[in-house]
Coordinates of C-alpha atoms in Angstrom, one line a residue:
M1 CA 41.3 -69.7 -62.7
L2 CA 44.0 -69.2 -60.0
F3 CA 43.7 -67.4 -56.7
R4 CA 46.0 -64.6 -57.9
D5 CA 43.5 -63.8 -60.7
F6 CA 41.2 -62.3 -58.1
L7 CA 43.8 -59.7 -56.9
P8 CA 45.2 -56.5 -58.5
Q9 CA 48.0 -57.2 -60.9
T10 CA 50.3 -54.7 -59.1
H11 CA 50.6 -57.2 -56.1
S12 CA 51.2 -60.3 -58.2
H13 CA 54.9 -60.3 -57.4
L14 CA 54.0 -61.1 -53.7
L15 CA 52.0 -64.2 -54.5
N16 CA 54.5 -67.0 -54.6
R17 CA 54.0 -70.0 -52.4
R18 CA 56.4 -68.8 -49.7
G19 CA 55.0 -65.2 -49.5
F20 CA 51.4 -66.5 -49.3
L21 CA 52.1 -68.9 -46.4
S22 CA 54.2 -66.3 -44.6
E23 CA 51.5 -63.5 -44.9
T24 CA 48.7 -66.0 -43.8
V25 CA 50.6 -67.1 -40.7
S26 CA 51.5 -63.5 -39.5
G27 CA 47.9 -62.5 -40.1
L28 CA 46.4 -65.4 -38.0
S29 CA 49.0 -64.8 -35.3
S30 CA 48.0 -61.0 -35.2
I31 CA 44.3 -62.0 -34.8
A32 CA 45.2 -64.3 -32.0
F33 CA 47.4 -61.8 -30.3
S34 CA 44.6 -59.2 -30.6
M35 CA 42.1 -61.6 -28.9
I36 CA 44.6 -62.1 -26.0
L37 CA 45.1 -58.4 -25.5
A38 CA 41.4 -57.8 -25.5
Q39 CA 40.8 -60.7 -23.0
Q40 CA 43.3 -59.2 -20.7
G41 CA 42.1 -55.5 -21.1
L42 CA 45.3 -54.4 -22.6
L43 CA 44.1 -53.5 -26.2
S44 CA 42.0 -50.6 -25.1
S45 CA 44.8 -49.4 -22.9
A46 CA 47.2 -49.6 -25.9
R47 CA 44.9 -47.4 -27.8
G48 CA 44.8 -44.7 -25.2
A49 CA 41.2 -45.4 -23.9
V50 CA 40.6 -44.6 -20.3
P51 CA 38.7 -47.3 -18.4
S52 CA 35.4 -46.3 -16.8
V53 CA 34.8 -47.3 -13.1
S54 CA 31.2 -48.2 -14.0
G55 CA 30.4 -51.7 -14.9
S56 CA 32.2 -54.9 -14.1
S57 CA 35.1 -55.3 -16.4
P58 CA 38.6 -55.5 -15.1
I59 CA 40.6 -52.3 -14.7
R60 CA 44.3 -52.8 -15.1
P61 CA 46.8 -49.9 -14.7
R62 CA 48.8 -48.9 -17.8
I63 CA 52.3 -49.5 -16.7
D64 CA 55.4 -48.4 -18.7
P65 CA 58.0 -51.2 -18.2
G66 CA 60.7 -48.6 -18.1
H67 CA 58.9 -46.6 -15.4
P68 CA 56.9 -49.2 -13.4
F69 CA 56.6 -47.0 -10.3
A70 CA 55.4 -43.9 -12.0
A71 CA 52.4 -42.4 -10.2
R72 CA 49.0 -43.5 -11.6
D73 CA 45.6 -42.2 -11.1
P74 CA 43.1 -44.1 -8.8
H75 CA 39.8 -45.3 -10.2
F76 CA 37.9 -42.4 -8.4
P77 CA 38.8 -39.7 -6.0
A78 CA 40.7 -41.1 -3.0
A79 CA 40.7 -40.2 0.6
A80 CA 44.2 -41.5 1.1
K81 CA 47.4 -41.4 -0.9
N82 CA 49.6 -43.5 1.3
V83 CA 49.1 -46.4 3.7
L84 CA 51.1 -47.4 6.8
V85 CA 50.3 -50.9 8.1
I86 CA 51.4 -51.7 11.7
F87 CA 51.4 -55.6 12.0
C88 CA 51.7 -57.2 15.4
S89 CA 53.1 -60.6 14.7
G90 CA 52.1 -63.5 16.9
A91 CA 48.4 -62.7 17.3
C92 CA 48.1 -59.9 19.8
S93 CA 45.2 -60.6 22.2
Q94 CA 42.3 -58.3 21.8
L95 CA 41.1 -59.1 25.3
D96 CA 44.2 -57.7 26.9
T97 CA 44.5 -54.5 24.7
F98 CA 41.3 -53.1 23.1
D99 CA 38.2 -55.2 23.5
Y100 CA 36.8 -54.5 27.0
K101 CA 34.5 -57.3 28.3
P102 CA 32.9 -56.7 31.7
E103 CA 31.3 -60.0 31.6
L104 CA 34.7 -61.7 31.3
I105 CA 35.6 -59.9 34.5
A106 CA 32.4 -60.9 36.2
R107 CA 32.7 -64.6 35.3
H108 CA 36.5 -64.8 35.9
D109 CA 37.6 -68.4 36.6
Q110 CA 34.2 -69.9 35.6
P111 CA 33.7 -72.4 32.6
M112 CA 32.7 -70.7 29.5
P113 CA 29.2 -71.6 28.6
G114 CA 29.1 -74.0 25.7
G115 CA 32.8 -74.4 25.8
E116 CA 33.1 -77.6 28.0
K117 CA 34.4 -79.7 25.1
L118 CA 36.1 -76.9 23.2
V119 CA 39.6 -77.9 21.7
T120 CA 41.5 -75.2 20.0
F121 CA 44.9 -75.0 18.4
Q122 CA 47.1 -76.3 21.3
G123 CA 44.4 -78.4 23.0
E124 CA 41.8 -78.3 25.7
Q125 CA 40.6 -75.0 27.3
G126 CA 40.4 -74.0 30.9
N127 CA 38.2 -71.4 32.5
L128 CA 37.3 -67.9 31.5
T129 CA 40.2 -65.6 32.5
K130 CA 39.9 -61.9 32.8
S131 CA 42.8 -59.7 31.7
P132 CA 45.8 -59.2 34.1
W133 CA 45.6 -55.5 33.0
V134 CA 42.9 -53.1 34.2
F135 CA 40.8 -51.3 31.5
R136 CA 40.3 -47.5 31.9
P137 CA 38.6 -44.9 29.8
G138 CA 40.7 -43.1 27.3
G139 CA 40.4 -39.7 25.4
E140 CA 37.3 -37.6 25.5
C141 CA 35.2 -40.5 24.1
G142 CA 35.9 -42.7 27.2
K143 CA 36.8 -45.9 25.2
M144 CA 38.0 -48.5 27.6
I145 CA 41.5 -49.6 26.8
S146 CA 44.0 -51.6 28.8
D147 CA 46.8 -50.5 31.1
L148 CA 49.0 -52.6 28.8
V149 CA 49.0 -49.8 26.2
P150 CA 48.4 -46.6 28.2
N151 CA 50.0 -44.3 25.6
L152 CA 47.7 -45.6 22.8
R153 CA 44.7 -45.3 25.2
E154 CA 45.5 -41.5 25.3
L155 CA 44.8 -41.4 21.6
A156 CA 41.4 -43.1 21.8
D157 CA 39.8 -40.2 20.1
E158 CA 41.9 -40.9 16.9
F159 CA 40.9 -44.5 16.4
C160 CA 38.2 -46.4 14.3
F161 CA 38.0 -49.7 16.0
L162 CA 36.8 -52.8 14.2
H163 CA 36.0 -55.3 17.0
S164 CA 34.4 -58.0 14.8
V165 CA 37.2 -59.1 12.4
K166 CA 37.0 -62.8 11.6
G167 CA 39.7 -65.0 10.1
K168 CA 39.8 -68.5 8.6
T169 CA 42.8 -70.1 10.1
N170 CA 44.4 -70.5 13.6
T171 CA 48.0 -71.1 12.4
H172 CA 50.5 -68.3 12.4
G173 CA 52.0 -68.7 8.9
P174 CA 48.8 -69.0 7.0
G175 CA 47.2 -66.4 9.3
E176 CA 49.8 -63.9 8.4
N177 CA 49.4 -64.8 4.7
Y178 CA 45.6 -64.3 5.0
M179 CA 46.0 -60.8 6.6
S180 CA 48.6 -59.7 4.2
T181 CA 47.4 -61.3 1.0
G182 CA 43.9 -62.4 1.5
F183 CA 44.8 -66.1 1.0
T184 CA 46.2 -68.7 3.5
L185 CA 48.5 -70.3 0.9
N186 CA 51.8 -69.0 -0.3
G187 CA 52.3 -67.3 -3.7
Y188 CA 49.6 -64.6 -3.6
P189 CA 50.4 -60.8 -3.8
S190 CA 50.4 -58.8 -0.7
M191 CA 48.1 -55.8 -0.2
G192 CA 51.1 -53.5 -0.6
A193 CA 52.0 -55.2 -4.0
W194 CA 48.4 -54.7 -5.2
T195 CA 48.4 -51.0 -4.1
T196 CA 51.7 -50.2 -5.9
Y197 CA 50.7 -52.1 -9.0
A198 CA 47.6 -50.0 -9.1
L199 CA 49.1 -46.6 -8.1
G200 CA 52.9 -46.5 -8.4
S201 CA 54.6 -44.0 -6.2
E202 CA 55.0 -40.2 -5.7
N203 CA 58.8 -40.7 -5.1
S204 CA 61.1 -41.8 -8.0
N205 CA 64.2 -42.2 -5.7
L206 CA 62.7 -44.7 -3.3
P207 CA 60.8 -48.0 -3.7
A208 CA 57.1 -47.6 -3.8
Y209 CA 56.6 -50.2 -1.2
I210 CA 58.8 -50.7 1.9
A211 CA 58.6 -53.4 4.6
I212 CA 60.2 -52.7 8.0
P213 CA 60.9 -56.0 9.9
D214 CA 61.0 -56.0 13.6
P215 CA 64.5 -55.5 15.3
R216 CA 64.3 -59.3 16.2
G217 CA 63.8 -60.4 12.7
A218 CA 61.3 -61.2 10.1
P219 CA 57.7 -62.5 10.8
Q220 CA 56.9 -66.2 10.5
A221 CA 55.6 -66.0 6.9
S222 CA 58.6 -63.7 6.1
V223 CA 58.7 -62.3 2.6
N224 CA 55.1 -63.7 1.9
N225 CA 53.9 -60.7 3.8
W226 CA 55.3 -58.2 1.3
G227 CA 55.8 -60.5 -1.7
P228 CA 54.5 -59.8 -5.3
G229 CA 53.1 -63.3 -5.8
F230 CA 52.1 -63.5 -9.5
L231 CA 52.3 -59.8 -10.1
P232 CA 55.4 -58.4 -11.8
A233 CA 58.4 -58.6 -9.4
A234 CA 58.8 -54.7 -9.5
F235 CA 55.8 -54.6 -7.1
Q236 CA 57.3 -56.6 -4.2
G237 CA 58.1 -54.8 -0.9
T238 CA 61.8 -53.8 -0.3
D239 CA 62.6 -54.9 3.2
F240 CA 65.0 -53.1 5.6
N241 CA 65.0 -51.4 8.9
S242 CA 66.8 -48.8 10.9
A243 CA 69.6 -51.3 11.9
K244 CA 69.8 -53.4 8.8
P245 CA 70.2 -51.5 5.5
I246 CA 69.3 -52.8 2.0
R247 CA 71.6 -55.6 1.1
N248 CA 74.1 -55.2 -1.8
L249 CA 73.3 -51.5 -2.2
K250 CA 76.4 -49.8 -0.8
R251 CA 79.3 -49.2 -3.2
P252 CA 82.3 -51.4 -2.4
A253 CA 85.2 -49.5 -0.7
Q254 CA 87.6 -50.4 -3.4
I255 CA 85.7 -48.6 -6.1
S256 CA 85.8 -44.8 -6.1
Q257 CA 82.8 -42.5 -6.6
D258 CA 84.1 -41.3 -10.0
V259 CA 84.7 -44.8 -11.3
D260 CA 81.2 -45.8 -10.1
D261 CA 79.5 -42.8 -11.8
G262 CA 81.6 -43.3 -14.9
T263 CA 80.6 -47.0 -15.2
R264 CA 77.0 -46.2 -14.5
D265 CA 76.9 -43.5 -17.3
F266 CA 78.6 -45.8 -19.8
L267 CA 76.1 -48.6 -18.9
Q268 CA 73.2 -46.3 -19.4
Q269 CA 74.5 -45.4 -22.9
L270 CA 74.7 -49.1 -23.8
N271 CA 71.2 -49.8 -22.3
N272 CA 69.8 -46.9 -24.2
R273 CA 71.2 -48.1 -27.5
H274 CA 69.9 -51.6 -27.0
L275 CA 66.4 -50.3 -26.1
E276 CA 66.3 -48.2 -29.2
K277 CA 67.2 -51.4 -31.3
F278 CA 64.7 -53.6 -29.3
S279 CA 62.1 -51.1 -28.2
G280 CA 59.5 -53.7 -27.5
D281 CA 61.6 -55.7 -24.9
S282 CA 59.6 -54.9 -21.9
E283 CA 61.6 -57.3 -19.6
L284 CA 64.7 -55.5 -20.5
A285 CA 63.2 -52.1 -19.9
A286 CA 61.9 -53.3 -16.4
R287 CA 65.4 -54.7 -15.5
I288 CA 67.0 -51.4 -16.5
A289 CA 64.5 -49.5 -14.4
S290 CA 65.3 -51.6 -11.4
Y291 CA 69.0 -51.0 -11.6
E292 CA 68.4 -47.3 -12.2
L293 CA 66.3 -47.1 -9.1
A294 CA 69.0 -48.9 -7.1
A295 CA 71.6 -46.3 -8.3
R296 CA 69.3 -43.5 -7.2
M297 CA 68.7 -45.3 -3.9
Q298 CA 72.5 -45.2 -3.2
V299 CA 72.0 -41.5 -2.7
S300 CA 68.6 -41.1 -1.3
L301 CA 68.4 -44.0 1.1
P302 CA 71.4 -43.0 3.3
E303 CA 69.7 -39.7 3.9
I304 CA 66.4 -41.4 4.9
T305 CA 67.9 -43.9 7.2
D306 CA 70.3 -41.4 8.9
L307 CA 68.2 -40.6 11.9
S308 CA 71.0 -38.4 13.5
T309 CA 69.2 -35.6 11.9
E310 CA 66.1 -36.1 14.1
S311 CA 66.0 -33.9 17.3
A312 CA 66.5 -35.1 20.8
A313 CA 62.8 -34.2 21.5
T314 CA 61.7 -36.6 18.7
F315 CA 63.8 -39.4 20.1
K316 CA 62.5 -38.9 23.5
L317 CA 58.9 -38.8 22.1
Y318 CA 59.3 -42.1 20.5
G319 CA 61.4 -43.7 23.3
A320 CA 64.3 -44.1 20.9
D321 CA 66.6 -42.8 23.6
D322 CA 65.5 -45.5 26.1
T323 CA 68.8 -47.0 27.4
R324 CA 67.1 -49.4 29.8
N325 CA 65.0 -51.0 27.0
A326 CA 67.1 -51.5 24.0
L327 CA 64.4 -53.5 22.1
K328 CA 62.0 -50.7 22.6
A329 CA 64.6 -48.1 21.4
A330 CA 65.2 -50.2 18.3
Y331 CA 61.5 -50.5 17.4
A332 CA 61.2 -46.8 18.1
R333 CA 63.9 -46.0 15.5
N334 CA 61.8 -48.2 13.0
C335 CA 58.8 -46.1 13.8
I336 CA 60.8 -42.9 13.0
L337 CA 62.0 -44.5 9.8
A338 CA 58.4 -45.3 8.9
R339 CA 57.3 -41.7 9.3
R340 CA 60.3 -40.5 7.2
L341 CA 59.3 -42.9 4.4
V342 CA 55.7 -41.6 4.4
E343 CA 57.0 -38.1 4.3
Q344 CA 59.0 -38.9 1.2
G345 CA 56.0 -40.2 -0.7
V346 CA 56.5 -44.0 -0.3
R347 CA 53.2 -45.3 -1.2
F348 CA 52.9 -48.3 1.1
V349 CA 54.9 -48.9 4.3
Q350 CA 54.4 -52.1 6.4
L351 CA 55.9 -51.9 9.9
F352 CA 56.3 -55.1 11.9
N353 CA 56.3 -55.5 15.7
G354 CA 57.2 -59.0 16.6
A355 CA 59.2 -61.7 14.7
Y356 CA 59.3 -65.4 14.1
Q357 CA 60.0 -67.2 17.3
T358 CA 63.5 -67.2 18.5
G359 CA 64.5 -68.1 22.2
G360 CA 61.2 -69.9 22.8
E361 CA 57.5 -69.4 22.5
G362 CA 56.3 -65.9 23.1
V363 CA 59.7 -64.5 23.5
S364 CA 59.9 -62.7 20.1
N365 CA 56.2 -61.9 19.5
W366 CA 52.7 -61.8 20.8
D367 CA 52.1 -65.6 21.0
G368 CA 51.3 -65.7 24.6
H369 CA 50.4 -69.4 25.4
K370 CA 52.1 -70.3 28.5
D371 CA 52.8 -67.1 30.5
L372 CA 50.7 -64.3 29.0
H373 CA 51.4 -61.8 31.8
G374 CA 55.1 -62.3 31.8
Q375 CA 55.3 -62.2 27.9
Y376 CA 53.1 -59.3 27.3
S377 CA 54.8 -57.3 30.1
V378 CA 57.8 -57.3 27.7
H379 CA 55.9 -56.8 24.5
G380 CA 53.5 -54.0 25.6
P381 CA 56.1 -51.4 26.5
V382 CA 58.1 -52.1 23.4
F383 CA 55.0 -51.6 21.2
D384 CA 53.0 -48.9 23.1
Q385 CA 55.1 -45.7 23.3
P386 CA 56.9 -45.7 19.9
T387 CA 53.5 -46.6 18.1
A388 CA 51.5 -43.9 19.9
A389 CA 54.4 -41.4 19.2
L390 CA 54.3 -42.4 15.5
I391 CA 50.7 -41.5 15.3
K392 CA 51.1 -38.2 17.3
D393 CA 54.1 -37.1 15.1
M394 CA 52.4 -37.8 11.9
K395 CA 49.2 -35.9 13.0
Q396 CA 51.3 -33.0 14.1
R397 CA 53.1 -32.9 10.6
G398 CA 49.8 -33.1 8.8
L399 CA 50.5 -36.6 7.4
L400 CA 47.4 -38.1 8.5
E401 CA 45.5 -35.9 6.2
E402 CA 46.5 -38.2 3.2
T403 CA 47.7 -41.2 5.1
L404 CA 45.8 -44.3 6.3
I405 CA 47.3 -46.0 9.4
V406 CA 46.1 -49.5 9.9
W407 CA 46.9 -51.7 12.9
C408 CA 46.4 -55.5 12.6
T409 CA 47.4 -58.9 13.7
E410 CA 46.9 -62.4 12.2
F411 CA 44.0 -63.4 14.5
G412 CA 43.0 -63.1 18.1
R413 CA 43.1 -65.1 21.3
M414 CA 40.8 -67.0 23.5
P415 CA 38.9 -65.6 26.5
T416 CA 39.9 -68.6 28.4
F417 CA 43.4 -69.7 29.5
Q418 CA 44.7 -73.0 28.2
K419 CA 44.2 -76.0 30.5
G420 CA 47.3 -76.3 32.7
A421 CA 48.8 -73.0 31.5
S422 CA 48.7 -69.2 32.0
G423 CA 48.1 -68.0 28.5
R424 CA 45.6 -67.8 25.8
D425 CA 45.3 -70.1 22.6
H426 CA 44.8 -68.9 19.1
N427 CA 41.2 -67.6 18.1
P428 CA 40.3 -66.5 14.5
E429 CA 36.6 -66.3 15.4
G430 CA 36.7 -62.6 16.5
F431 CA 39.4 -60.1 17.0
T432 CA 40.3 -56.4 16.9
C433 CA 41.9 -54.2 14.2
W434 CA 41.9 -50.4 14.0
M435 CA 42.5 -47.6 11.6
T436 CA 43.3 -43.9 12.0
G437 CA 43.9 -41.1 9.5
A438 CA 42.6 -40.3 6.1
G439 CA 39.1 -41.3 5.3
V440 CA 37.9 -43.0 8.4
K441 CA 35.6 -42.0 11.3
A442 CA 37.1 -41.4 14.7
P443 CA 36.4 -41.9 17.4
F444 CA 34.3 -44.8 16.1
T445 CA 33.7 -48.4 17.1
Y446 CA 32.3 -50.9 14.6
G447 CA 31.0 -54.4 15.3
A448 CA 31.5 -56.5 18.5
T449 CA 32.3 -59.9 19.8
D450 CA 30.1 -61.7 22.1
E451 CA 30.0 -61.1 25.9
F452 CA 33.3 -63.0 26.4
G453 CA 35.2 -61.7 23.4
Y454 CA 35.3 -65.1 21.7
R455 CA 33.2 -64.9 18.5
A456 CA 32.5 -61.9 16.3
V457 CA 28.6 -61.5 16.4
D458 CA 27.7 -57.9 15.4
N459 CA 28.7 -56.6 12.0
V460 CA 31.0 -59.3 11.3
A461 CA 33.9 -58.1 9.0
T462 CA 36.0 -60.6 7.0
I463 CA 39.6 -60.0 6.0
H464 CA 38.3 -59.5 2.5
D465 CA 36.0 -56.7 3.8
F466 CA 39.0 -55.2 5.5
H467 CA 41.1 -55.2 2.4
A468 CA 38.2 -54.0 0.2
T469 CA 37.9 -51.0 2.6
I470 CA 41.7 -50.2 2.4
L471 CA 41.6 -50.2 -1.4
H472 CA 38.4 -48.1 -1.5
L473 CA 40.1 -45.4 0.7
L474 CA 42.9 -45.3 -1.9
G475 CA 40.4 -44.8 -4.7
L476 CA 40.5 -48.3 -5.9
N477 CA 37.6 -50.6 -6.8
H478 CA 38.5 -53.9 -5.2
E479 CA 36.2 -55.9 -7.6
R480 CA 37.7 -54.5 -10.7
L481 CA 41.5 -54.1 -9.7
T482 CA 42.6 -57.5 -11.3
Y483 CA 45.5 -59.2 -12.8
Y484 CA 45.1 -62.0 -15.3
N485 CA 46.9 -65.0 -14.1
N486 CA 46.8 -68.7 -15.1
G487 CA 43.4 -68.4 -16.7
L488 CA 41.8 -66.4 -13.9
E489 CA 41.1 -62.7 -13.2
R490 CA 42.8 -62.5 -9.8
R491 CA 42.2 -59.8 -7.2
L492 CA 43.2 -59.1 -3.7
T493 CA 39.8 -59.9 -2.3
D494 CA 39.4 -63.1 -4.4
V495 CA 35.5 -63.2 -5.2
H496 CA 34.5 -61.8 -1.8
G497 CA 34.7 -58.5 0.1
E498 CA 32.4 -55.6 0.7
V499 CA 33.6 -52.0 1.6
I500 CA 32.7 -51.4 5.2
Q501 CA 30.8 -48.2 4.5
A502 CA 29.8 -47.5 8.2
I503 CA 33.5 -46.6 9.0
L504 CA 34.1 -44.1 6.1
A505 CA 34.2 -40.5 7.0

């Protein structure tokens, strides 16, 4: 008896040798494909099932390749809709800004107990050294903050300070990577990429994620700070600032607006026909979506970057009209641009203060090894007034009700001066970050370093904890927001991180 005798006679015309092999192969491949979809959590999404936040299985957003930036729901009700990260490149010293240590003042120019043989990034350490700037109480809470940042000190009541952040590297490039991506190595997605991968954007005419480099240039780790890593390229940050527009976006002068519009309409017709014929080609759909966004940005971006519509009072508030300090005025314009982007619903904005070294150590950023007083006397005024104005302006406009502002740096600095120098060496053992806006307590202080500001000792917060808390405030479960890559379920917080519950409002 043959195999075909077991099947209904009506199907016997299919059972030649070629048909049997063809049907068998496609059936097995379908089973294998279904298993891959199930492993990656995509099968249930394709069927319309909504993932639950209970349990431990991965939660991956359902992304339409043709509309990758469409707004998506968080895992649970969110305190914040947008994030603005202010990143001071070069490792801004906590001991000369926000972390007041009376014992450091009392023991000025004495050896640090237990530090006699301490060798850090650049070498041997000298004595304990108090800050060249006086600390004074700020706001109604009386938080002690340095004269280096007097305008930010006035806003002390707005801040949730984390004084016990701990890193894992004392090198700038890996440190920037670690703060921005959760990993010291290159090739991992930034926190902004993870956020826009999960949530998309509220604005269809602008990128979901924008990085604003310092007027002096990009930070040391450059695009790693806003890169997509192994996430789809659509979720990388788009970098530009108030002085340098997006490259290759402007229409060439020799092409008229009518010709440009007509060409775009014709191309859209061709694209639509091709998509109808190959509806499952997600890479093509994503590429088309990217070009369509670029076309919309040709109209929307000039309006956003045209700061001439801002009032003279706004320019004065930010210091953007400061003719005596061109660098401060340029950074202030970047701060205004950041506010305008948040106003327009850009999901994640990353604003940099300080760039990769140009002109010598400590000239372009906060890396104050040799002459901390001289270098920080330049950087403090550039940073202070515009950043404080940004917070005031956003609060006055009601933007802080749904926006989380985060201030961070790659690591801190030593309570000693380097031997034979007048500056502080790198120190990842304990430093300060702060948050303000949606979802965090203020005024509030969390954690502490030791009596000299060297090591985090109370409520130590890792960078993974820091990232977990940011995602939580956006309504995202950091343990379940994953992307399957190279055989692993990857996440921003790796296999670590706990939400810092104590700072949540």
